[in-house]
mmCIF file of C-alpha atoms in Angstrom:
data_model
loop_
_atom_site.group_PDB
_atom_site.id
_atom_site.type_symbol
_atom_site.label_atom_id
_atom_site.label_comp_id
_atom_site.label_asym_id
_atom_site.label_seq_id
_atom_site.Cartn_x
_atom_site.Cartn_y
_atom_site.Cartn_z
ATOM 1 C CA UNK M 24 143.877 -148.088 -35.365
ATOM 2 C CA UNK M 25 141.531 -150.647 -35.559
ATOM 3 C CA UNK M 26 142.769 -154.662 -35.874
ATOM 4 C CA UNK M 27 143.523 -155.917 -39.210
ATOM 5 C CA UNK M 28 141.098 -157.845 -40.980
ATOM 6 C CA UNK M 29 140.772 -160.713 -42.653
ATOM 7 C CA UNK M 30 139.000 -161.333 -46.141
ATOM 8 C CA UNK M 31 138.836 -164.571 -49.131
ATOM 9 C CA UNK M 32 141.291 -163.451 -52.156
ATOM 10 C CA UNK M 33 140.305 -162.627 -55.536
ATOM 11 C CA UNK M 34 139.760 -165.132 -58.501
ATOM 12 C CA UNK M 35 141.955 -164.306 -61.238
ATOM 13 C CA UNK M 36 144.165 -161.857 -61.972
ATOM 14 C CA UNK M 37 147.474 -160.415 -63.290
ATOM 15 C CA UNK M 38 149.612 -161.486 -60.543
ATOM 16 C CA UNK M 39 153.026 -162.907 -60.516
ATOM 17 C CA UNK M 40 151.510 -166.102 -59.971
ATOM 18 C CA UNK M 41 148.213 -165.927 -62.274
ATOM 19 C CA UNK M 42 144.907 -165.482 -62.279
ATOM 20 C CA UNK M 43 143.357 -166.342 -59.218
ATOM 21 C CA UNK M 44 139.920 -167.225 -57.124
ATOM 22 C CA UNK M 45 141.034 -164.475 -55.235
ATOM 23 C CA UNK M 46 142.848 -161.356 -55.144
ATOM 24 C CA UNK M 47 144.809 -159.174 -57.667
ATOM 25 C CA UNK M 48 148.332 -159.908 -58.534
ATOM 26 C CA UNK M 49 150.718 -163.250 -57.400
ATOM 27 C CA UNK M 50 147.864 -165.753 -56.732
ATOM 28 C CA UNK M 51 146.676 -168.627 -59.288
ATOM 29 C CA UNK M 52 143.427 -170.455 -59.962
ATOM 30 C CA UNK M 53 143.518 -172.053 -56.937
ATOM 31 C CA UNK M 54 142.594 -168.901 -54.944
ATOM 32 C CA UNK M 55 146.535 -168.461 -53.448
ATOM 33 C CA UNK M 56 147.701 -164.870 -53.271
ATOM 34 C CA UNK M 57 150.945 -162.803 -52.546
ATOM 35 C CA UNK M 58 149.210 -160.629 -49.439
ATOM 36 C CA UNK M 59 150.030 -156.771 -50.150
ATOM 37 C CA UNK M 60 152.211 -154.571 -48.015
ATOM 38 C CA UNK M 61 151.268 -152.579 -45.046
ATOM 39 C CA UNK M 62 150.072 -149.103 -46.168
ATOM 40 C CA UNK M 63 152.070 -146.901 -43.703
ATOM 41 C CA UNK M 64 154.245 -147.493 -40.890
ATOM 42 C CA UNK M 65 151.497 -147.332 -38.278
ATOM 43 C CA UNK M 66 150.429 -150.861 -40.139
ATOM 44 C CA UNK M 67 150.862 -154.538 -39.239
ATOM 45 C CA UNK M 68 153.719 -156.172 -41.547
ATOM 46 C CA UNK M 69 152.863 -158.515 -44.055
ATOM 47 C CA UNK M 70 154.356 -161.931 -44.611
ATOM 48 C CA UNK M 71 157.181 -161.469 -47.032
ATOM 49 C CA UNK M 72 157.036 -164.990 -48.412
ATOM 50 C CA UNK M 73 154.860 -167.781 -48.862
ATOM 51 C CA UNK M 74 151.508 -167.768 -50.466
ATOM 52 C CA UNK M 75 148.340 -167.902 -48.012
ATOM 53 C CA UNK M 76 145.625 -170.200 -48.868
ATOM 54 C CA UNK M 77 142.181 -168.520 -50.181
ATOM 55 C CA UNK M 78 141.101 -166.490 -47.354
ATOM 56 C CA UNK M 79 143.896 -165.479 -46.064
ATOM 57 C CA UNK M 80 144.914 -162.383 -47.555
ATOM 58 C CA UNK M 81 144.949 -159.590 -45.251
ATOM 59 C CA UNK M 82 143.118 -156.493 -45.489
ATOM 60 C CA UNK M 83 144.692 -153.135 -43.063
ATOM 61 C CA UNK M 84 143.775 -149.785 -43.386
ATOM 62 C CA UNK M 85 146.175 -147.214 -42.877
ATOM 63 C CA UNK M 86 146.292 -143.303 -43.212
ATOM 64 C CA UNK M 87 147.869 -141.207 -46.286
ATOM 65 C CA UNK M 88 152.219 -141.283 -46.166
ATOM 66 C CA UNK M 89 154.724 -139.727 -48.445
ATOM 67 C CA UNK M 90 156.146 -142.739 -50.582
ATOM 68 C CA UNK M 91 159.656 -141.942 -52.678
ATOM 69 C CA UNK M 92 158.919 -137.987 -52.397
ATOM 70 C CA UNK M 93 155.263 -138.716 -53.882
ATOM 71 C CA UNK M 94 152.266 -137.074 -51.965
ATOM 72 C CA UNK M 95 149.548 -139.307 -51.726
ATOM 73 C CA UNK M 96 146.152 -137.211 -52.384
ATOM 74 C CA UNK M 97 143.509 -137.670 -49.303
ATOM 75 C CA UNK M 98 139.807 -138.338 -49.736
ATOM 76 C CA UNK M 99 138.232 -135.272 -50.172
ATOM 77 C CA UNK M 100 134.492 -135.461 -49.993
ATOM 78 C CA UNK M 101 131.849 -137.383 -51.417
ATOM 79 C CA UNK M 102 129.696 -135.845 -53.686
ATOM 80 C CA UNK M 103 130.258 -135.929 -57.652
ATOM 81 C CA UNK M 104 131.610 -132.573 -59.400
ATOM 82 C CA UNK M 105 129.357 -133.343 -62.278
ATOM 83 C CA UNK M 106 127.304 -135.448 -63.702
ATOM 84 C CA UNK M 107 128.761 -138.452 -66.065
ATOM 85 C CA UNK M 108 127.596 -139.592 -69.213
ATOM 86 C CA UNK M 109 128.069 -143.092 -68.059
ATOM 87 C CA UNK M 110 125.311 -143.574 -65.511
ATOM 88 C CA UNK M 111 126.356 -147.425 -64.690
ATOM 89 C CA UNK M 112 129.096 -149.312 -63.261
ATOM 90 C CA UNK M 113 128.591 -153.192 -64.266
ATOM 91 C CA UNK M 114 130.697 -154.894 -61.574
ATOM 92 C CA UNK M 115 131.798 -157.929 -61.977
ATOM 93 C CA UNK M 116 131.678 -159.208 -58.026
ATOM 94 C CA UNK M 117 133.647 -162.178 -58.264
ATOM 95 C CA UNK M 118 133.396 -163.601 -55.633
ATOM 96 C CA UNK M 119 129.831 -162.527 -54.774
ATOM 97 C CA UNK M 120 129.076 -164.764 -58.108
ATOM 98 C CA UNK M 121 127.568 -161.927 -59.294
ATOM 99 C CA UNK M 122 127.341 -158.668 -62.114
ATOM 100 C CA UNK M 123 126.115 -156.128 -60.682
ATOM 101 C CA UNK M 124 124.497 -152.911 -62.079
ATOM 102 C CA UNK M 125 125.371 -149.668 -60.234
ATOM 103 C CA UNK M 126 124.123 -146.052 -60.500
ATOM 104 C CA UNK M 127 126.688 -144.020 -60.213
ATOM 105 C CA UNK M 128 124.743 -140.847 -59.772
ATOM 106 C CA UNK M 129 122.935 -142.369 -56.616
ATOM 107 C CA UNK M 130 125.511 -144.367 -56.062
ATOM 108 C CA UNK M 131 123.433 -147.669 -55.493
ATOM 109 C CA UNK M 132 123.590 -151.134 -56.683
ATOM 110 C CA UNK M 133 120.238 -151.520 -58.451
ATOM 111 C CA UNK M 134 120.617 -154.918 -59.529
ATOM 112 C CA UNK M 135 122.624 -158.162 -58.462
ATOM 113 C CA UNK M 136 122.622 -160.919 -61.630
ATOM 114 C CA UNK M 137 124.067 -163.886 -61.030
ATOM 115 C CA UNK M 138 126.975 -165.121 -62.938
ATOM 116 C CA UNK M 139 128.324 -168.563 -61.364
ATOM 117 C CA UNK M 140 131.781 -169.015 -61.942
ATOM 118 C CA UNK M 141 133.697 -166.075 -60.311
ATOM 119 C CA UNK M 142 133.048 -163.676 -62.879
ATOM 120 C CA UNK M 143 136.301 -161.408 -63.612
ATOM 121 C CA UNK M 144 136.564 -159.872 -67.237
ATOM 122 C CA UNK M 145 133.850 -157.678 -68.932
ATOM 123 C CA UNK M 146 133.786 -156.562 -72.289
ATOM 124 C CA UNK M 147 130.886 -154.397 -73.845
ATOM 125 C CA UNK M 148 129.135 -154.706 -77.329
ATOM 126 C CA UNK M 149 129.151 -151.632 -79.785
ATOM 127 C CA UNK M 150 125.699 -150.361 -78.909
ATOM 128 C CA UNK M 151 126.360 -150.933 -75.114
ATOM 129 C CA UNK M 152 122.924 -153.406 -74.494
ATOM 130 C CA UNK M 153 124.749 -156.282 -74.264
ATOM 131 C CA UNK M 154 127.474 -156.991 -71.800
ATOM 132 C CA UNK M 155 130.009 -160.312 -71.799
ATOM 133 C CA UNK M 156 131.653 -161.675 -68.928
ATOM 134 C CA UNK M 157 134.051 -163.866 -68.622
ATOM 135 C CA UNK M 158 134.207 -167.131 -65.953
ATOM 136 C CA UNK M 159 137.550 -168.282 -65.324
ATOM 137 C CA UNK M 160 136.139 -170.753 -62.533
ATOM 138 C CA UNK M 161 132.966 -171.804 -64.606
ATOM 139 C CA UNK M 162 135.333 -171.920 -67.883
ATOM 140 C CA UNK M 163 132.882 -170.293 -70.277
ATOM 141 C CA UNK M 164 131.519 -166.736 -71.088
ATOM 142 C CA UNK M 165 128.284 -165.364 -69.982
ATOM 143 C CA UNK M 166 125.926 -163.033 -71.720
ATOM 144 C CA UNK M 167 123.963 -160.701 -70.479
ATOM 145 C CA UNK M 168 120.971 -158.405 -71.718
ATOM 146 C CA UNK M 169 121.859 -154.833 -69.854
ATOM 147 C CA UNK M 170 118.203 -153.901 -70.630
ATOM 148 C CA UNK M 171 116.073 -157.178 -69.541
ATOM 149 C CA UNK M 172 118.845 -157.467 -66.613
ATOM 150 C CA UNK M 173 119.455 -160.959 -67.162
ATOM 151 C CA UNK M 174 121.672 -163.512 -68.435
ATOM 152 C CA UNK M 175 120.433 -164.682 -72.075
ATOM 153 C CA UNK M 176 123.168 -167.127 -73.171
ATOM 154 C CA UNK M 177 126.483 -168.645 -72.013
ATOM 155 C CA UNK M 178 129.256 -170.546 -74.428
ATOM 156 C CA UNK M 179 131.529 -173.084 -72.696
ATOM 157 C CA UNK M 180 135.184 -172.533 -73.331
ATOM 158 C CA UNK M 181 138.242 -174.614 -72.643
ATOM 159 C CA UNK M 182 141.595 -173.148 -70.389
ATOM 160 C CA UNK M 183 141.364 -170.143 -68.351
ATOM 161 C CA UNK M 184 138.849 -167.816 -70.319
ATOM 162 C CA UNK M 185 139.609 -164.298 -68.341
ATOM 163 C CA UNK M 186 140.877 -161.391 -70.274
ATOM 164 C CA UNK M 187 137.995 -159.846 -72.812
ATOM 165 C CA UNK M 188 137.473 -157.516 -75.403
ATOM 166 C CA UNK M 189 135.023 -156.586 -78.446
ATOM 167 C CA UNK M 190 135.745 -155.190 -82.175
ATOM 168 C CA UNK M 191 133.753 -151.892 -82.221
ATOM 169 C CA UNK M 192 132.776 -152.427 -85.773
ATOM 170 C CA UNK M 193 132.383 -156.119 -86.468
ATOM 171 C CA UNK M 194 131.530 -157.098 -82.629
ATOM 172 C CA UNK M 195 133.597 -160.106 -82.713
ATOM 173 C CA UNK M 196 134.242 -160.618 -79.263
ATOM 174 C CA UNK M 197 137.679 -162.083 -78.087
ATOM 175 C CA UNK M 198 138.228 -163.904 -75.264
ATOM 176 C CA UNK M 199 141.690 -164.280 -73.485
ATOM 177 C CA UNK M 200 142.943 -168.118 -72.148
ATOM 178 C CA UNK M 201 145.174 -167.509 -69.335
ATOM 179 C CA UNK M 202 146.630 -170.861 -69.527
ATOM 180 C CA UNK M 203 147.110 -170.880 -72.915
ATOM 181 C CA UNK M 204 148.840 -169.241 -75.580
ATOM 182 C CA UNK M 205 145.333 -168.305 -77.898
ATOM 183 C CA UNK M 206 142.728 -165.598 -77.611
ATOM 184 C CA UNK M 207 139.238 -167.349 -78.998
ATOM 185 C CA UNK M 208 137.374 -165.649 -81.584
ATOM 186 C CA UNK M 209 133.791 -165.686 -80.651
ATOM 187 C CA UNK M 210 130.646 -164.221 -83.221
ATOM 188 C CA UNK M 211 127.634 -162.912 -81.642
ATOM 189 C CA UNK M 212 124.832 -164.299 -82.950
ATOM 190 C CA UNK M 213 120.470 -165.142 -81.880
ATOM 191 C CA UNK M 214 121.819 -167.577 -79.498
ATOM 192 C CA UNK M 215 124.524 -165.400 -78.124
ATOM 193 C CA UNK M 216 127.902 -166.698 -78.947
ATOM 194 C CA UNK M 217 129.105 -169.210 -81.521
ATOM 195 C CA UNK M 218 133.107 -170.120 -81.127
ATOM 196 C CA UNK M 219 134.739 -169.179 -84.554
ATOM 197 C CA UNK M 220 138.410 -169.969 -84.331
ATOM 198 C CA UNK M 221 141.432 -168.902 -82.050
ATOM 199 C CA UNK M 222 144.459 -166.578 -82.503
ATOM 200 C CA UNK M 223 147.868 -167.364 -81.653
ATOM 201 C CA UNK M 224 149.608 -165.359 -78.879
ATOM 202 C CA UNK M 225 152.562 -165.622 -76.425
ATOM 203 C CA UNK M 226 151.790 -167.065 -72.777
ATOM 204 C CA UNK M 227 149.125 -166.386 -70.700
ATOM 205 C CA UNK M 228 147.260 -163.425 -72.609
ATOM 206 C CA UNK M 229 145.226 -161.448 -70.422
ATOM 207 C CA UNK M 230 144.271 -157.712 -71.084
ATOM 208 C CA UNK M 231 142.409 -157.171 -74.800
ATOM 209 C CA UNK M 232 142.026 -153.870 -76.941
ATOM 210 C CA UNK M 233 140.661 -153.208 -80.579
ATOM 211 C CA UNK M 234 142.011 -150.190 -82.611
ATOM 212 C CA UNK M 235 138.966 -147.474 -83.398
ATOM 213 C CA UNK M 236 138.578 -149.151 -86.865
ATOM 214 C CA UNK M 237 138.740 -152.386 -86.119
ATOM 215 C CA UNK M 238 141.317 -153.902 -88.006
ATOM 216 C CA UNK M 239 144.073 -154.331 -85.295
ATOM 217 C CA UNK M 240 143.803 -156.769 -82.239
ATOM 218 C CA UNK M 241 146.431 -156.290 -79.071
ATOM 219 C CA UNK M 242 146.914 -158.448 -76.582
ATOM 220 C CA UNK M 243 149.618 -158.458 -73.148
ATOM 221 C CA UNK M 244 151.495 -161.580 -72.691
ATOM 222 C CA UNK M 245 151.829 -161.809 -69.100
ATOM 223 C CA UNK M 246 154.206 -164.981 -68.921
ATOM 224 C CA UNK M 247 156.235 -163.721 -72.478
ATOM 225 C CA UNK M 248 156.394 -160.152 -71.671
ATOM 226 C CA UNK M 249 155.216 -158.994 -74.300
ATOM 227 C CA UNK M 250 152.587 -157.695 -76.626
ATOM 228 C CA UNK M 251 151.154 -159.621 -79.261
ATOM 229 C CA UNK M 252 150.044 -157.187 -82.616
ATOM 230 C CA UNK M 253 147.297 -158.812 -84.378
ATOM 231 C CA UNK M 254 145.729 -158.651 -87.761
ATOM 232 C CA UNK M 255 142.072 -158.665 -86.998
ATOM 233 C CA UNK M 256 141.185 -159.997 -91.029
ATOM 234 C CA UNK M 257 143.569 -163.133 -91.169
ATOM 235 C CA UNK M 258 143.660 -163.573 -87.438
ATOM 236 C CA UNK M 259 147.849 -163.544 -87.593
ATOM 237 C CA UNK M 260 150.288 -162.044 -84.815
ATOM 238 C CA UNK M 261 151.868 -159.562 -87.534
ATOM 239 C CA UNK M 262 154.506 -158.475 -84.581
ATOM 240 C CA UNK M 263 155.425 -159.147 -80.908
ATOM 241 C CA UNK M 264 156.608 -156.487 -79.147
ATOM 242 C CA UNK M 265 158.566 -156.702 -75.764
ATOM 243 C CA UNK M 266 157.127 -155.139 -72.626
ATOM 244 C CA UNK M 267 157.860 -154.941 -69.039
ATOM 245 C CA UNK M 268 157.719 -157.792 -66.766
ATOM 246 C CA UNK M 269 154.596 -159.583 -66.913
ATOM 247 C CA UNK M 270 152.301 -157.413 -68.608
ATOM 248 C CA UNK M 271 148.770 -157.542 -67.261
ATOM 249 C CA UNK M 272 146.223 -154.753 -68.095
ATOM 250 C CA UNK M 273 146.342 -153.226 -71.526
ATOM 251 C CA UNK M 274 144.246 -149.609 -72.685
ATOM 252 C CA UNK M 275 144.602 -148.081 -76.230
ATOM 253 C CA UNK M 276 144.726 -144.325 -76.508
ATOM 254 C CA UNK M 277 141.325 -142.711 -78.181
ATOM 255 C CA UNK M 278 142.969 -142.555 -81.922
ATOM 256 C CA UNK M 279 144.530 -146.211 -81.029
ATOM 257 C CA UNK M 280 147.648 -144.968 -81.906
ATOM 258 C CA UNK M 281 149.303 -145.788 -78.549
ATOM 259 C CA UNK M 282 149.294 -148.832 -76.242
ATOM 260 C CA UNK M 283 149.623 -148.602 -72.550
ATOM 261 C CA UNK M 284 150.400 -151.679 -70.487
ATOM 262 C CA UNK M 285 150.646 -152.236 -66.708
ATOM 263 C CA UNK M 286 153.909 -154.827 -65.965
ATOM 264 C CA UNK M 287 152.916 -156.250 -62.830
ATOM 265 C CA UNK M 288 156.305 -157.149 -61.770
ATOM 266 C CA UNK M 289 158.369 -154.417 -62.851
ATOM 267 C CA UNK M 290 156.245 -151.945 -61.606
ATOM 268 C CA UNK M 291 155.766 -149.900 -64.405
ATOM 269 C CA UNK M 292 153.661 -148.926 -67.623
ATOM 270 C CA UNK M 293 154.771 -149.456 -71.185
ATOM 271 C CA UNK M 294 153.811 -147.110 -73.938
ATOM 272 C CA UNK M 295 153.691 -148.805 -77.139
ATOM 273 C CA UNK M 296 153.784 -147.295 -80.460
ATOM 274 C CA UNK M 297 151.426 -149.780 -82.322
ATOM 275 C CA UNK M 298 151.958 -148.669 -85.935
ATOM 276 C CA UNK M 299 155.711 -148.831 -85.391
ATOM 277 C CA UNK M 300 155.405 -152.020 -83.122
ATOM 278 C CA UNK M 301 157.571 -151.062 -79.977
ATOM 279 C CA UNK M 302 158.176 -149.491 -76.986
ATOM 280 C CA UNK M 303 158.671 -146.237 -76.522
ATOM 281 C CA UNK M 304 158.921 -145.971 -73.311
ATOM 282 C CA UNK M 305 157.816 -146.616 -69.447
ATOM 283 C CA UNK M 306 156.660 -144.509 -66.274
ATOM 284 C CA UNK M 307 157.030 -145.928 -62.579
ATOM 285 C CA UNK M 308 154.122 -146.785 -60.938
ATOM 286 C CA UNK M 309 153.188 -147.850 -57.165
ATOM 287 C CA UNK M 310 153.360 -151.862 -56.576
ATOM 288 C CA UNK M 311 152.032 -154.206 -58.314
ATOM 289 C CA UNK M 312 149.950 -152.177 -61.424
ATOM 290 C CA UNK M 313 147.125 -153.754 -62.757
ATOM 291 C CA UNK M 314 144.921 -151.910 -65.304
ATOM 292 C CA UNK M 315 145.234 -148.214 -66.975
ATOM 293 C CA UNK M 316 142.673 -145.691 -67.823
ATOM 294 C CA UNK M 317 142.961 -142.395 -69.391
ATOM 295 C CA UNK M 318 141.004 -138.930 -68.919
ATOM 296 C CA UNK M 319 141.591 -135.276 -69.370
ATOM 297 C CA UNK M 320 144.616 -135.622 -70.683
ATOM 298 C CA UNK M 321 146.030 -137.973 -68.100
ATOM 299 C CA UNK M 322 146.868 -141.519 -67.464
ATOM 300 C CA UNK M 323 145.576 -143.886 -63.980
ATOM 301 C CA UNK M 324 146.674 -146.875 -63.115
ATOM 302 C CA UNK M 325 145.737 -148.724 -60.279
ATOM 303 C CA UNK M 326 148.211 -149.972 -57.836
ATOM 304 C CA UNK M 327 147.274 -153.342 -56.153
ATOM 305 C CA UNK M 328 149.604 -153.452 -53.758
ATOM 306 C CA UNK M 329 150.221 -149.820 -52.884
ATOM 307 C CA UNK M 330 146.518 -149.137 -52.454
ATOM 308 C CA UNK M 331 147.037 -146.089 -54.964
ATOM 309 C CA UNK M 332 146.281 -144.472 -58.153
ATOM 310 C CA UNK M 333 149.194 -143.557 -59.953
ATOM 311 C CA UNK M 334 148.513 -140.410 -62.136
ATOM 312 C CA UNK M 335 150.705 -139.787 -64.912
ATOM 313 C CA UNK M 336 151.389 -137.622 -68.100
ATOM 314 C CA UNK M 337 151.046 -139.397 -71.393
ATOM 315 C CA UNK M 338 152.639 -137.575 -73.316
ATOM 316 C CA UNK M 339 156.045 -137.105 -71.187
ATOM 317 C CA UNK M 340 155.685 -140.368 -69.304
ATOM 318 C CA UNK M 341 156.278 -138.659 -66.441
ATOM 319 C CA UNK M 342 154.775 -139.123 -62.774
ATOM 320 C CA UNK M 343 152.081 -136.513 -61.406
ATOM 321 C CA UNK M 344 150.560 -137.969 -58.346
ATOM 322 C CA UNK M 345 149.143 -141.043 -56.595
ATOM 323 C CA UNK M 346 146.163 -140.868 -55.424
ATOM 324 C CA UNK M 347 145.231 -142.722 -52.257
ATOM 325 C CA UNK M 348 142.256 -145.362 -52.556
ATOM 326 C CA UNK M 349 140.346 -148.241 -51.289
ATOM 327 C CA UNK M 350 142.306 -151.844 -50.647
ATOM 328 C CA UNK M 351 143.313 -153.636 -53.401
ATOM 329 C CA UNK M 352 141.964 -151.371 -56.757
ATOM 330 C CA UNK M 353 142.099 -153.443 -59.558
ATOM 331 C CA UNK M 354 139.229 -152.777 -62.676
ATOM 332 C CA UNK M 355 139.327 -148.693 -63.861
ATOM 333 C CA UNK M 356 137.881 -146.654 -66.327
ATOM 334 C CA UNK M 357 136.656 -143.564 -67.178
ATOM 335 C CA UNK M 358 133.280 -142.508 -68.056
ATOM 336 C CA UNK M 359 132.234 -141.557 -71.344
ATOM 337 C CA UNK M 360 132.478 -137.542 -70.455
ATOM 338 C CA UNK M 361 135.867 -137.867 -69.177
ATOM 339 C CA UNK M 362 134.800 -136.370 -65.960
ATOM 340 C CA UNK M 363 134.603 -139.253 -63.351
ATOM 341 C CA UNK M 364 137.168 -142.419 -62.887
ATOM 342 C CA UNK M 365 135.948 -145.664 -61.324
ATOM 343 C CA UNK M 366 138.404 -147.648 -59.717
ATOM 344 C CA UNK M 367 137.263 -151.127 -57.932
ATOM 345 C CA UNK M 368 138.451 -152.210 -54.984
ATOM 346 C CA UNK M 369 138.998 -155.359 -54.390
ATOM 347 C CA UNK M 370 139.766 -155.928 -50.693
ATOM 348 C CA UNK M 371 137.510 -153.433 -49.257
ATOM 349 C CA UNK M 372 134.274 -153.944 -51.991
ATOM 350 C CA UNK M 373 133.837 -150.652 -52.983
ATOM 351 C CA UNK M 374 134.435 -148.442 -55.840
ATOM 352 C CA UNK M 375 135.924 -144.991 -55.741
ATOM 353 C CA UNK M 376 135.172 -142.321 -57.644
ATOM 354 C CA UNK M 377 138.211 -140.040 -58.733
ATOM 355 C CA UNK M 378 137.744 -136.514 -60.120
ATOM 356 C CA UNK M 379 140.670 -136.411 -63.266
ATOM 357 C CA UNK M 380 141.232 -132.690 -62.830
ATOM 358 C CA UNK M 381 141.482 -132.374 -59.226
ATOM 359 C CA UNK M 382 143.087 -135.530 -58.730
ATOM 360 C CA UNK M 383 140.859 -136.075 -55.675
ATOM 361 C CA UNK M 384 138.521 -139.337 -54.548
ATOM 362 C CA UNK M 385 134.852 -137.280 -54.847
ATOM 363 C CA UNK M 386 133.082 -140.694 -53.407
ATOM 364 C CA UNK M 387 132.390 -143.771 -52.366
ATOM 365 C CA UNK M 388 129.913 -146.767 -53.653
ATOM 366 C CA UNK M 389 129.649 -150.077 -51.626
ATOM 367 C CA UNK M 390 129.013 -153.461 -54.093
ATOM 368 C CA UNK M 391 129.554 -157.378 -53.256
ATOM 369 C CA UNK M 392 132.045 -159.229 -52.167
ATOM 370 C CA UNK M 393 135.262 -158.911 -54.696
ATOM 371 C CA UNK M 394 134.849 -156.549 -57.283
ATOM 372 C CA UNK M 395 137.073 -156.872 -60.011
ATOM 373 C CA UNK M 396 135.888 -155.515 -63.525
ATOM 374 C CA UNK M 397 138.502 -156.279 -65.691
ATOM 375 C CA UNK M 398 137.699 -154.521 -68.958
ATOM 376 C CA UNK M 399 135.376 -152.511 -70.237
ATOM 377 C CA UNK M 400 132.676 -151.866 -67.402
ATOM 378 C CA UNK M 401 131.437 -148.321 -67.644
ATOM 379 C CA UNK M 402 127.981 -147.428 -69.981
#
């Protein structure tokens, strides 16, 4: 096996010590990060305390194990099972500085836009031309035109702006402060964003989902635990519902009946009932879970530490599989056909591409240096 190598950490993220200028979970805006395990016992051992400075995180390859009677799935070839109805990947390559716009069918980067700032969360608009990004380093929120390829406009924000989202009817875009305890309200407008007012939350919100109508705002509370409920019309936190530990990544089923989120610490997901306002229950995932994504029926979460995919049943909250990808996945969704997930991996820049039916890794993409697309990156 070849030597271990070393790479910068990500800028923020849901980690036990905040978002950072460097890799997934337990680093801050300073770039510090929590290295993850070794993959399998052929690996080097990681330090098991202490927080490396920004560059320092570790990245080791290792083959496929058996972890707690769960089979981790191998690569199994890389060419799609079907075409997607999402032909683009917008990657947010934070530490590249940079969106870029991949094709998943060729599996190319066609275009590299800059974005200064370490750009981490994504969010896009209704009709899917216009794409938001967040920049927790540059404090402000970028936009970009998908179909000049450019950046048009950028609004400066105060605190940590990271986690993002957009109303699917009204477009109101809201914007997560990691240091805070607010989401800002932000209103599109001919000179991109105007800042409209802020909602109240618990500490450090990060992930951001609208309900199918509109009218119902949720937001994870890493540092409470919790999930803030909000009343999209008068902007109020109508309930607060308790979570896992730290909370990070947060995905609504299709009907928005249901809220998943991924508790970094606790190594779980949450399902939320959002009408009723609590929990209903939680599945196990691998270390350190970061976002969810659902498809065919099933639920994936990527596993920051554990280099995996969990897989698991919605319905049942049960476990199915884990599915063994690059280093560090962080950002996942599925495309609009429900055919293809797109995980990105942080520590090895790369996406994979997961078929939800097979459970298997049908490819490969190379982008820039630290992809993280947290949010809604798939059109």
């Amino acid at each position: 096996m070849p030597p271990p190598r070393r790479r910068p950490c990500p800028p923020p993220a849901g980690g036990v010590g905040g978002p950072r200028w460097g890799s997934g979970e337990g680093s801050d805006l300073s770039g510090s990060v929590a290295p993850s395990p070794a993959r399998s016992a052929g690996t080097l051992p990681r330090p098991k305390s202490g927080l490396p400075a920004l560059g320092g995180c570790l990245r080791i390859s290792g083959r496929p194990e058996i972890r707690g009677g769960r089979a981790l799935l191998v690569l199994a070839g890389f060419v799609l099972s079907g075409p997607a109805l999402a032909q683009e990947a917008l990657v947010t390559a934070q530490l590249g500085n940079a969106v870029e716009i991949v094709d998943l069918a060729s599996k190319k980067i066609v275009q590299s836009i800059p974005v200064p700032g370490a750009p981490a969360g994504i969010a896009l608009s209704p009709d899917r031309k216009t794409a938001y990004v967040t920049r927790p380093e540059g404090h402000g929120v970028s936009v970009i035109d998908l179909d000049a390829r450019r950046v048009r406009a950028s609004l400066d924000l105060p605190g940590g702006p990271l986690g993002i989202g957009v109303n699917p009817k009204s477009g109101e875009v809201y914007v997560a402060d990691w240091y805070g305890t607010r989401v800002f309200v932000l209103r599109p407008d001919a000179d991109g964003l105007a800042l409209e007012g802020e909602i109240a939350t618990g500490q450090s919100p990060s992930g951001i989902a609208v309900t199918p109508d509109g009218a119902t705002l949720l937001v994870a509370n890493r540092e409470s635990d919790s999930v803030s409920i909000v009343d999209v019309a008068s902007r109020r936190e109508t309930r607060r519902v308790a979570v896992g530990q730290h909370p990070f990544g947060l995905t609504l089923s299709a009907d928005g009946a249901t809220a998943y989120t991924a508790n970094v610490v606790s190594n779980d997901v949450s399902a939320v009932d959002v009408a009723a306002g609590r929990e209903t229950g939680r599945v196990a995932t691998g270390q350190r879970p970061y976002v969810i994504a659902l498809a065919a029926g099933k639920g994936f979460v990527t596993d920051q530490y554990s280099n995996t995919v969990t897989v698991f049943d919605p319905a049942t909250l049960k476990t199915l599989a884990a599915i063994d990808v690059g280093d560090h996945p962080e950002g996942i969704a599925a495309t609009r056909d429900g055919k293809t997930v797109v995980v990105a991996n942080w520590g090895d820049n790369g996406l994979s591409l997961i078929d939800p039916s097979s459970l298997t890794v049908t490819g490969t993409v190379e982008t820039g240096d630290g992809p993280r697309s947290f949010g809604d990156f798939l059109r």
